[in-house]
PDB file of C-alpha atoms in Angstrom:
ATOM      1  CA  UNK A  17       9.093 -28.606  -8.119  1.00  0.00           C
ATOM      2  CA  UNK A  18       7.739 -29.746  -4.759  1.00  0.00           C
ATOM      3  CA  UNK A  19       9.321 -31.382  -1.740  1.00  0.00           C
ATOM      4  CA  UNK A  20       8.155 -32.428   1.712  1.00  0.00           C
ATOM      5  CA  UNK A  21      10.261 -31.528   4.728  1.00  0.00           C
ATOM      6  CA  UNK A  22      11.762 -34.227   6.922  1.00  0.00           C
ATOM      7  CA  UNK A  23      11.435 -34.569  10.686  1.00  0.00           C
ATOM      8  CA  UNK A  24      14.261 -32.067  11.158  1.00  0.00           C
ATOM      9  CA  UNK A  25      12.505 -29.489   8.953  1.00  0.00           C
ATOM     10  CA  UNK A  26      14.965 -29.724   6.044  1.00  0.00           C
ATOM     11  CA  UNK A  27      14.141 -30.575   2.439  1.00  0.00           C
ATOM     12  CA  UNK A  28      15.941 -30.716  -0.907  1.00  0.00           C
ATOM     13  CA  UNK A  29      15.066 -30.217  -4.577  1.00  0.00           C
ATOM     14  CA  UNK A  30      16.804 -32.236  -7.275  1.00  0.00           C
ATOM     15  CA  UNK A  31      17.180 -31.307 -10.942  1.00  0.00           C
ATOM     16  CA  UNK A  32      16.807 -27.535 -10.504  1.00  0.00           C
ATOM     17  CA  UNK A  33      18.044 -25.411 -13.430  1.00  0.00           C
ATOM     18  CA  UNK A  34      20.951 -23.439 -11.940  1.00  0.00           C
ATOM     19  CA  UNK A  35      21.971 -21.672 -15.139  1.00  0.00           C
ATOM     20  CA  UNK A  36      23.506 -18.312 -14.142  1.00  0.00           C
ATOM     21  CA  UNK A  37      20.920 -15.534 -14.384  1.00  0.00           C
ATOM     22  CA  UNK A  38      17.897 -17.807 -13.900  1.00  0.00           C
ATOM     23  CA  UNK A  39      15.365 -16.398 -11.413  1.00  0.00           C
ATOM     24  CA  UNK A  40      14.414 -18.847  -8.669  1.00  0.00           C
ATOM     25  CA  UNK A  41      12.035 -18.706  -5.729  1.00  0.00           C
ATOM     26  CA  UNK A  42      11.715 -20.836  -2.636  1.00  0.00           C
ATOM     27  CA  UNK A  43       8.132 -21.171  -1.392  1.00  0.00           C
ATOM     28  CA  UNK A  44       6.807 -22.858   1.720  1.00  0.00           C
ATOM     29  CA  UNK A  45       3.306 -23.212   3.188  1.00  0.00           C
ATOM     30  CA  UNK A  46       2.860 -23.174   6.947  1.00  0.00           C
ATOM     31  CA  UNK A  47      -0.516 -22.996   8.702  1.00  0.00           C
ATOM     32  CA  UNK A  48      -2.128 -22.366   5.282  1.00  0.00           C
ATOM     33  CA  UNK A  49       0.050 -19.270   4.662  1.00  0.00           C
ATOM     34  CA  UNK A  50       2.453 -19.127   1.701  1.00  0.00           C
ATOM     35  CA  UNK A  51       5.975 -17.749   2.232  1.00  0.00           C
ATOM     36  CA  UNK A  52       8.037 -16.667  -0.757  1.00  0.00           C
ATOM     37  CA  UNK A  53      11.813 -16.116  -1.043  1.00  0.00           C
ATOM     38  CA  UNK A  54      13.046 -15.083  -4.551  1.00  0.00           C
ATOM     39  CA  UNK A  55      16.743 -15.283  -5.430  1.00  0.00           C
ATOM     40  CA  UNK A  56      19.131 -15.553  -8.397  1.00  0.00           C
ATOM     41  CA  UNK A  57      20.864 -18.747  -9.441  1.00  0.00           C
ATOM     42  CA  UNK A  58      24.531 -18.727  -8.337  1.00  0.00           C
ATOM     43  CA  UNK A  59      27.098 -17.669 -10.917  1.00  0.00           C
ATOM     44  CA  UNK A  60      28.925 -21.013 -10.715  1.00  0.00           C
ATOM     45  CA  UNK A  61      25.781 -23.126 -10.982  1.00  0.00           C
ATOM     46  CA  UNK A  62      26.649 -24.793  -7.670  1.00  0.00           C
ATOM     47  CA  UNK A  63      24.070 -26.148  -5.182  1.00  0.00           C
ATOM     48  CA  UNK A  64      22.277 -23.543  -3.062  1.00  0.00           C
ATOM     49  CA  UNK A  65      21.347 -23.732   0.627  1.00  0.00           C
ATOM     50  CA  UNK A  66      18.758 -21.240   1.880  1.00  0.00           C
ATOM     51  CA  UNK A  67      16.617 -20.729   4.956  1.00  0.00           C
ATOM     52  CA  UNK A  68      13.024 -19.489   4.800  1.00  0.00           C
ATOM     53  CA  UNK A  69      11.296 -17.953   7.812  1.00  0.00           C
ATOM     54  CA  UNK A  70       7.731 -18.968   8.661  1.00  0.00           C
ATOM     55  CA  UNK A  71       5.571 -17.685  11.506  1.00  0.00           C
ATOM     56  CA  UNK A  72       2.608 -18.651  13.626  1.00  0.00           C
ATOM     57  CA  UNK A  73      -0.595 -16.798  12.704  1.00  0.00           C
ATOM     58  CA  UNK A  74      -2.911 -14.399  14.502  1.00  0.00           C
ATOM     59  CA  UNK A  75      -6.381 -12.961  13.952  1.00  0.00           C
ATOM     60  CA  UNK A  76      -5.560  -9.790  15.888  1.00  0.00           C
ATOM     61  CA  UNK A  77      -4.405  -6.615  14.121  1.00  0.00           C
ATOM     62  CA  UNK A  78      -3.066  -4.948  17.276  1.00  0.00           C
ATOM     63  CA  UNK A  79       0.517  -5.019  15.915  1.00  0.00           C
ATOM     64  CA  UNK A  80      -0.462  -3.496  12.527  1.00  0.00           C
ATOM     65  CA  UNK A  81       0.284   0.214  12.010  1.00  0.00           C
ATOM     66  CA  UNK A  82       1.153   2.706   9.283  1.00  0.00           C
ATOM     67  CA  UNK A  83       4.619   4.229   9.570  1.00  0.00           C
ATOM     68  CA  UNK A  84       4.455   6.395   6.431  1.00  0.00           C
ATOM     69  CA  UNK A  85       1.617   7.712   4.253  1.00  0.00           C
ATOM     70  CA  UNK A  86       1.595   9.840   1.086  1.00  0.00           C
ATOM     71  CA  UNK A  87      -1.290  11.297  -0.922  1.00  0.00           C
ATOM     72  CA  UNK A  88      -0.170  12.585  -4.332  1.00  0.00           C
ATOM     73  CA  UNK A  89      -2.473  14.623  -6.602  1.00  0.00           C
ATOM     74  CA  UNK A  90      -2.019  14.559 -10.390  1.00  0.00           C
ATOM     75  CA  UNK A  91      -4.425  17.207 -11.800  1.00  0.00           C
ATOM     76  CA  UNK A  92      -5.968  16.421 -15.217  1.00  0.00           C
ATOM     77  CA  UNK A  93      -7.469  19.787 -16.319  1.00  0.00           C
ATOM     78  CA  UNK A  94      -8.666  18.422 -19.664  1.00  0.00           C
ATOM     79  CA  UNK A  95     -10.843  15.949 -17.740  1.00  0.00           C
ATOM     80  CA  UNK A  96     -11.760  18.280 -14.846  1.00  0.00           C
ATOM     81  CA  UNK A  97     -10.406  15.523 -12.629  1.00  0.00           C
ATOM     82  CA  UNK A  98      -7.517  14.658 -10.342  1.00  0.00           C
ATOM     83  CA  UNK A  99      -5.762  11.311 -10.346  1.00  0.00           C
ATOM     84  CA  UNK A 100      -4.814  10.406  -6.790  1.00  0.00           C
ATOM     85  CA  UNK A 101      -2.019   8.063  -5.794  1.00  0.00           C
ATOM     86  CA  UNK A 102      -1.969   6.843  -2.217  1.00  0.00           C
ATOM     87  CA  UNK A 103       1.085   5.230  -0.640  1.00  0.00           C
ATOM     88  CA  UNK A 104       1.087   3.399   2.697  1.00  0.00           C
ATOM     89  CA  UNK A 105       3.973   1.707   4.473  1.00  0.00           C
ATOM     90  CA  UNK A 106       2.497  -0.869   6.843  1.00  0.00           C
ATOM     91  CA  UNK A 107       4.383  -2.284   9.811  1.00  0.00           C
ATOM     92  CA  UNK A 108       3.631  -5.578  11.517  1.00  0.00           C
ATOM     93  CA  UNK A 109       5.674  -5.193  14.685  1.00  0.00           C
ATOM     94  CA  UNK A 110       4.695  -8.600  16.065  1.00  0.00           C
ATOM     95  CA  UNK A 111       6.130 -12.071  15.569  1.00  0.00           C
ATOM     96  CA  UNK A 112       3.024 -13.595  13.957  1.00  0.00           C
ATOM     97  CA  UNK A 113       1.517 -13.320  10.487  1.00  0.00           C
ATOM     98  CA  UNK A 114      -1.820 -11.480  10.550  1.00  0.00           C
ATOM     99  CA  UNK A 115      -4.371 -13.482   8.541  1.00  0.00           C
ATOM    100  CA  UNK A 116      -7.574 -11.542   9.161  1.00  0.00           C
ATOM    101  CA  UNK A 117     -10.197 -11.107  11.818  1.00  0.00           C
ATOM    102  CA  UNK A 118     -10.608 -13.921  14.288  1.00  0.00           C
ATOM    103  CA  UNK A 119     -14.077 -15.263  15.052  1.00  0.00           C
ATOM    104  CA  UNK A 120     -16.020 -12.542  16.807  1.00  0.00           C
ATOM    105  CA  UNK A 121     -13.564  -9.828  15.746  1.00  0.00           C
ATOM    106  CA  UNK A 122     -14.122  -6.802  13.540  1.00  0.00           C
ATOM    107  CA  UNK A 123     -14.345  -7.418   9.782  1.00  0.00           C
ATOM    108  CA  UNK A 124     -14.842 -10.617   7.812  1.00  0.00           C
ATOM    109  CA  UNK A 125     -12.670 -13.713   8.065  1.00  0.00           C
ATOM    110  CA  UNK A 126      -9.759 -13.559   5.624  1.00  0.00           C
ATOM    111  CA  UNK A 127      -9.859  -9.774   5.247  1.00  0.00           C
ATOM    112  CA  UNK A 128      -6.668  -8.130   6.510  1.00  0.00           C
ATOM    113  CA  UNK A 129      -6.096  -4.501   5.443  1.00  0.00           C
ATOM    114  CA  UNK A 130      -8.956  -2.117   4.603  1.00  0.00           C
ATOM    115  CA  UNK A 131      -8.908   0.960   2.357  1.00  0.00           C
ATOM    116  CA  UNK A 132     -11.798   3.435   2.301  1.00  0.00           C
ATOM    117  CA  UNK A 133     -11.789   5.731  -0.755  1.00  0.00           C
ATOM    118  CA  UNK A 134     -13.319   9.232  -0.869  1.00  0.00           C
ATOM    119  CA  UNK A 135     -16.888   9.629  -2.058  1.00  0.00           C
ATOM    120  CA  UNK A 136     -16.988   9.970  -5.850  1.00  0.00           C
ATOM    121  CA  UNK A 137     -13.783   8.002  -6.436  1.00  0.00           C
ATOM    122  CA  UNK A 138     -13.653   5.947  -9.639  1.00  0.00           C
ATOM    123  CA  UNK A 139     -11.177   3.966 -11.760  1.00  0.00           C
ATOM    124  CA  UNK A 140      -9.494   2.401  -8.750  1.00  0.00           C
ATOM    125  CA  UNK A 141      -6.366   0.455  -9.694  1.00  0.00           C
ATOM    126  CA  UNK A 142      -3.577  -1.266  -7.787  1.00  0.00           C
ATOM    127  CA  UNK A 143       0.005  -0.113  -8.353  1.00  0.00           C
ATOM    128  CA  UNK A 144       2.389  -1.913  -5.986  1.00  0.00           C
ATOM    129  CA  UNK A 145       2.245  -4.351  -3.097  1.00  0.00           C
ATOM    130  CA  UNK A 146      -0.948  -6.241  -3.982  1.00  0.00           C
ATOM    131  CA  UNK A 147      -2.294  -8.130  -6.992  1.00  0.00           C
ATOM    132  CA  UNK A 148      -5.922  -8.193  -8.144  1.00  0.00           C
ATOM    133  CA  UNK A 149      -6.195 -11.786  -6.890  1.00  0.00           C
ATOM    134  CA  UNK A 150      -5.369 -10.538  -3.387  1.00  0.00           C
ATOM    135  CA  UNK A 151      -8.059  -7.848  -3.074  1.00  0.00           C
ATOM    136  CA  UNK A 152     -11.813  -7.556  -3.000  1.00  0.00           C
ATOM    137  CA  UNK A 153     -13.308  -4.325  -4.325  1.00  0.00           C
ATOM    138  CA  UNK A 154     -16.567  -3.073  -2.843  1.00  0.00           C
ATOM    139  CA  UNK A 155     -18.615   0.115  -2.798  1.00  0.00           C
ATOM    140  CA  UNK A 156     -16.487   2.746  -1.116  1.00  0.00           C
ATOM    141  CA  UNK A 157     -13.105   1.039  -1.346  1.00  0.00           C
ATOM    142  CA  UNK A 158     -11.421  -2.340  -1.162  1.00  0.00           C
ATOM    143  CA  UNK A 159      -9.864  -4.791   1.266  1.00  0.00           C
ATOM    144  CA  UNK A 160      -6.808  -6.998   1.091  1.00  0.00           C
ATOM    145  CA  UNK A 161      -7.083 -10.759   1.459  1.00  0.00           C
ATOM    146  CA  UNK A 162      -3.305 -11.174   1.664  1.00  0.00           C
ATOM    147  CA  UNK A 163      -1.561 -12.132   4.909  1.00  0.00           C
ATOM    148  CA  UNK A 164       0.480  -9.414   6.610  1.00  0.00           C
ATOM    149  CA  UNK A 165       3.881 -10.837   7.495  1.00  0.00           C
ATOM    150  CA  UNK A 166       6.067  -9.480  10.327  1.00  0.00           C
ATOM    151  CA  UNK A 167       8.083  -6.503   9.052  1.00  0.00           C
ATOM    152  CA  UNK A 168       7.168  -3.818   6.527  1.00  0.00           C
ATOM    153  CA  UNK A 169       4.924  -3.887   3.463  1.00  0.00           C
ATOM    154  CA  UNK A 170       4.407  -1.078   0.928  1.00  0.00           C
ATOM    155  CA  UNK A 171       1.039  -0.679  -0.816  1.00  0.00           C
ATOM    156  CA  UNK A 172       0.195   1.940  -3.459  1.00  0.00           C
ATOM    157  CA  UNK A 173      -2.880   2.419  -5.634  1.00  0.00           C
ATOM    158  CA  UNK A 174      -4.627   5.007  -7.844  1.00  0.00           C
ATOM    159  CA  UNK A 175      -8.124   6.393  -8.223  1.00  0.00           C
ATOM    160  CA  UNK A 176      -9.756   9.430  -9.878  1.00  0.00           C
ATOM    161  CA  UNK A 177     -11.852  12.258  -8.421  1.00  0.00           C
ATOM    162  CA  UNK A 178     -13.756  14.967 -10.350  1.00  0.00           C
ATOM    163  CA  UNK A 179     -13.470  18.619  -9.364  1.00  0.00           C
ATOM    164  CA  UNK A 180     -15.783  21.610  -9.761  1.00  0.00           C
ATOM    165  CA  UNK A 181     -15.946  24.428 -12.267  1.00  0.00           C
ATOM    166  CA  UNK A 182     -14.343  26.702  -9.703  1.00  0.00           C
ATOM    167  CA  UNK A 183     -11.168  24.625  -9.889  1.00  0.00           C
ATOM    168  CA  UNK A 184     -11.562  23.190  -6.389  1.00  0.00           C
ATOM    169  CA  UNK A 185     -11.437  19.685  -5.019  1.00  0.00           C
ATOM    170  CA  UNK A 186     -12.769  19.088  -1.511  1.00  0.00           C
ATOM    171  CA  UNK A 187     -10.890  15.981  -0.441  1.00  0.00           C
ATOM    172  CA  UNK A 188     -12.421  14.085   2.480  1.00  0.00           C
ATOM    173  CA  UNK A 189     -10.789  10.750   3.205  1.00  0.00           C
ATOM    174  CA  UNK A 190     -11.666   8.465   6.125  1.00  0.00           C
ATOM    175  CA  UNK A 191      -8.416   7.068   7.525  1.00  0.00           C
ATOM    176  CA  UNK A 192      -8.652   3.362   8.287  1.00  0.00           C
ATOM    177  CA  UNK A 193      -5.199   3.632   9.877  1.00  0.00           C
ATOM    178  CA  UNK A 194      -3.817   6.684  11.661  1.00  0.00           C
ATOM    179  CA  UNK A 195      -0.252   7.739  10.840  1.00  0.00           C
ATOM    180  CA  UNK A 196       1.118  10.653  12.857  1.00  0.00           C
ATOM    181  CA  UNK A 197       1.363  12.704   9.673  1.00  0.00           C
ATOM    182  CA  UNK A 198       0.670  12.406   5.965  1.00  0.00           C
ATOM    183  CA  UNK A 199       2.794  13.844   3.171  1.00  0.00           C
ATOM    184  CA  UNK A 200       0.542  15.520   0.585  1.00  0.00           C
ATOM    185  CA  UNK A 201       2.016  16.375  -2.847  1.00  0.00           C
ATOM    186  CA  UNK A 202       0.724  18.042  -6.019  1.00  0.00           C
ATOM    187  CA  UNK A 203       2.319  17.174  -9.356  1.00  0.00           C
ATOM    188  CA  UNK A 204       3.657  20.150 -11.283  1.00  0.00           C
ATOM    189  CA  UNK A 205       3.166  22.203  -8.106  1.00  0.00           C
ATOM    190  CA  UNK A 206      -0.375  22.762  -9.416  1.00  0.00           C
ATOM    191  CA  UNK A 207      -2.962  24.246  -7.078  1.00  0.00           C
ATOM    192  CA  UNK A 208      -2.779  24.966  -3.385  1.00  0.00           C
ATOM    193  CA  UNK A 209      -3.589  22.629  -0.489  1.00  0.00           C
ATOM    194  CA  UNK A 210      -5.254  24.080   2.621  1.00  0.00           C
ATOM    195  CA  UNK A 211      -6.941  22.617   5.681  1.00  0.00           C
ATOM    196  CA  UNK A 212      -6.590  22.030   9.401  1.00  0.00           C
ATOM    197  CA  UNK A 213      -3.125  20.771  10.275  1.00  0.00           C
ATOM    198  CA  UNK A 214      -1.818  21.395   6.719  1.00  0.00           C
ATOM    199  CA  UNK A 215       1.592  23.097   6.475  1.00  0.00           C
ATOM    200  CA  UNK A 216       3.331  23.915   3.185  1.00  0.00           C
ATOM    201  CA  UNK A 217       6.884  22.594   2.821  1.00  0.00           C
ATOM    202  CA  UNK A 218       7.500  24.426  -0.464  1.00  0.00           C
ATOM    203  CA  UNK A 219       8.297  22.903  -3.876  1.00  0.00           C
ATOM    204  CA  UNK A 220      10.412  19.784  -4.368  1.00  0.00           C
ATOM    205  CA  UNK A 221      12.155  18.727  -7.591  1.00  0.00           C
ATOM    206  CA  UNK A 222      12.124  15.023  -8.393  1.00  0.00           C
ATOM    207  CA  UNK A 223      14.579  14.248 -11.183  1.00  0.00           C
ATOM    208  CA  UNK A 224      12.360  12.041 -13.335  1.00  0.00           C
ATOM    209  CA  UNK A 225       8.929  13.427 -12.423  1.00  0.00           C
ATOM    210  CA  UNK A 226       9.492  17.187 -12.238  1.00  0.00           C
ATOM    211  CA  UNK A 227       8.392  19.597  -9.540  1.00  0.00           C
ATOM    212  CA  UNK A 228       5.868  18.870  -6.783  1.00  0.00           C
ATOM    213  CA  UNK A 229       4.241  21.089  -4.207  1.00  0.00           C
ATOM    214  CA  UNK A 230       4.770  19.442  -0.808  1.00  0.00           C
ATOM    215  CA  UNK A 231       2.596  19.737   2.328  1.00  0.00           C
ATOM    216  CA  UNK A 232       2.527  17.970   5.671  1.00  0.00           C
ATOM    217  CA  UNK A 233      -0.798  17.051   7.236  1.00  0.00           C
ATOM    218  CA  UNK A 234      -0.647  16.387  10.974  1.00  0.00           C
ATOM    219  CA  UNK A 235      -3.473  14.334  12.455  1.00  0.00           C
ATOM    220  CA  UNK A 236      -4.522  14.382  16.104  1.00  0.00           C
ATOM    221  CA  UNK A 237      -5.004  11.017  17.868  1.00  0.00           C
ATOM    222  CA  UNK A 238      -8.788  11.493  17.710  1.00  0.00           C
ATOM    223  CA  UNK A 239      -8.841  12.572  14.043  1.00  0.00           C
ATOM    224  CA  UNK A 240     -10.103   9.835  11.729  1.00  0.00           C
ATOM    225  CA  UNK A 241     -10.598  11.939   8.568  1.00  0.00           C
ATOM    226  CA  UNK A 242      -8.159  13.775   6.312  1.00  0.00           C
ATOM    227  CA  UNK A 243     -10.116  16.852   5.209  1.00  0.00           C
ATOM    228  CA  UNK A 244      -8.410  19.316   2.855  1.00  0.00           C
ATOM    229  CA  UNK A 245      -9.085  21.534  -0.140  1.00  0.00           C
ATOM    230  CA  UNK A 246      -7.062  21.535  -3.349  1.00  0.00           C
ATOM    231  CA  UNK A 247      -7.799  24.843  -5.106  1.00  0.00           C
ATOM    232  CA  UNK A 248      -6.493  26.874  -8.024  1.00  0.00           C
ATOM    233  CA  UNK A 249      -6.891  24.066 -10.537  1.00  0.00           C
ATOM    234  CA  UNK A 250      -7.288  24.819 -14.227  1.00  0.00           C
ATOM    235  CA  UNK A 251     -10.380  23.822 -16.186  1.00  0.00           C
ATOM    236  CA  UNK A 252     -13.429  22.454 -14.451  1.00  0.00           C
ATOM    237  CA  UNK A 253     -17.086  22.140 -15.326  1.00  0.00           C
ATOM    238  CA  UNK A 254     -20.321  22.435 -13.414  1.00  0.00           C
ATOM    239  CA  UNK A 255     -20.677  24.148 -10.076  1.00  0.00           C
ATOM    240  CA  UNK A 256     -19.052  23.816  -6.668  1.00  0.00           C
TER     241      UNK A 256
END
């Protein structure tokens, strides 16, 4: 269903199915950006009044930061590989929706968030926060084409890295965004993580996923690369 707002900014939809339990969503486009507000039909099937926030847009990413970052290693000894899950919590602290680089700015128009993957990464796949229609994969990583609304946005994705016959993975990851620290975890508490600024926090038990080895990696303001070694892994083929 579609409706056009009046001069006072209000609009109404007629003939909406308000059967209890039906999933509904209110969508609005402003300055070529789509805003989406999902909600459940009311239990009584009565009319619903809702507000949807829209924002002006900006081509500057100066209000975009990462407030939390996790790198989780899932060793696969039978494949001499490690599956890596990366989690980022982005914060847009401004009052405008970031829609990509402005003319003359860094990056290409329409590209918002950038993700550089380590050399040798393969089988990249999105997990949460973005759909395939919202990203563009390229050699060395991918970029998001989705607008970044004011507030927080969580993005997670997977990829795979091979490791050597000595059971070691040298993990070198350029950081497109610089959180103060990164939480590094190893599934099954497998292997040992070492490197500059890496401090072990001991094992942690997660009810549904088992035990993880937990480490904190602290980055200096000038540090743009997360460089660590995951050693003591089973299996492996080839040489270091």
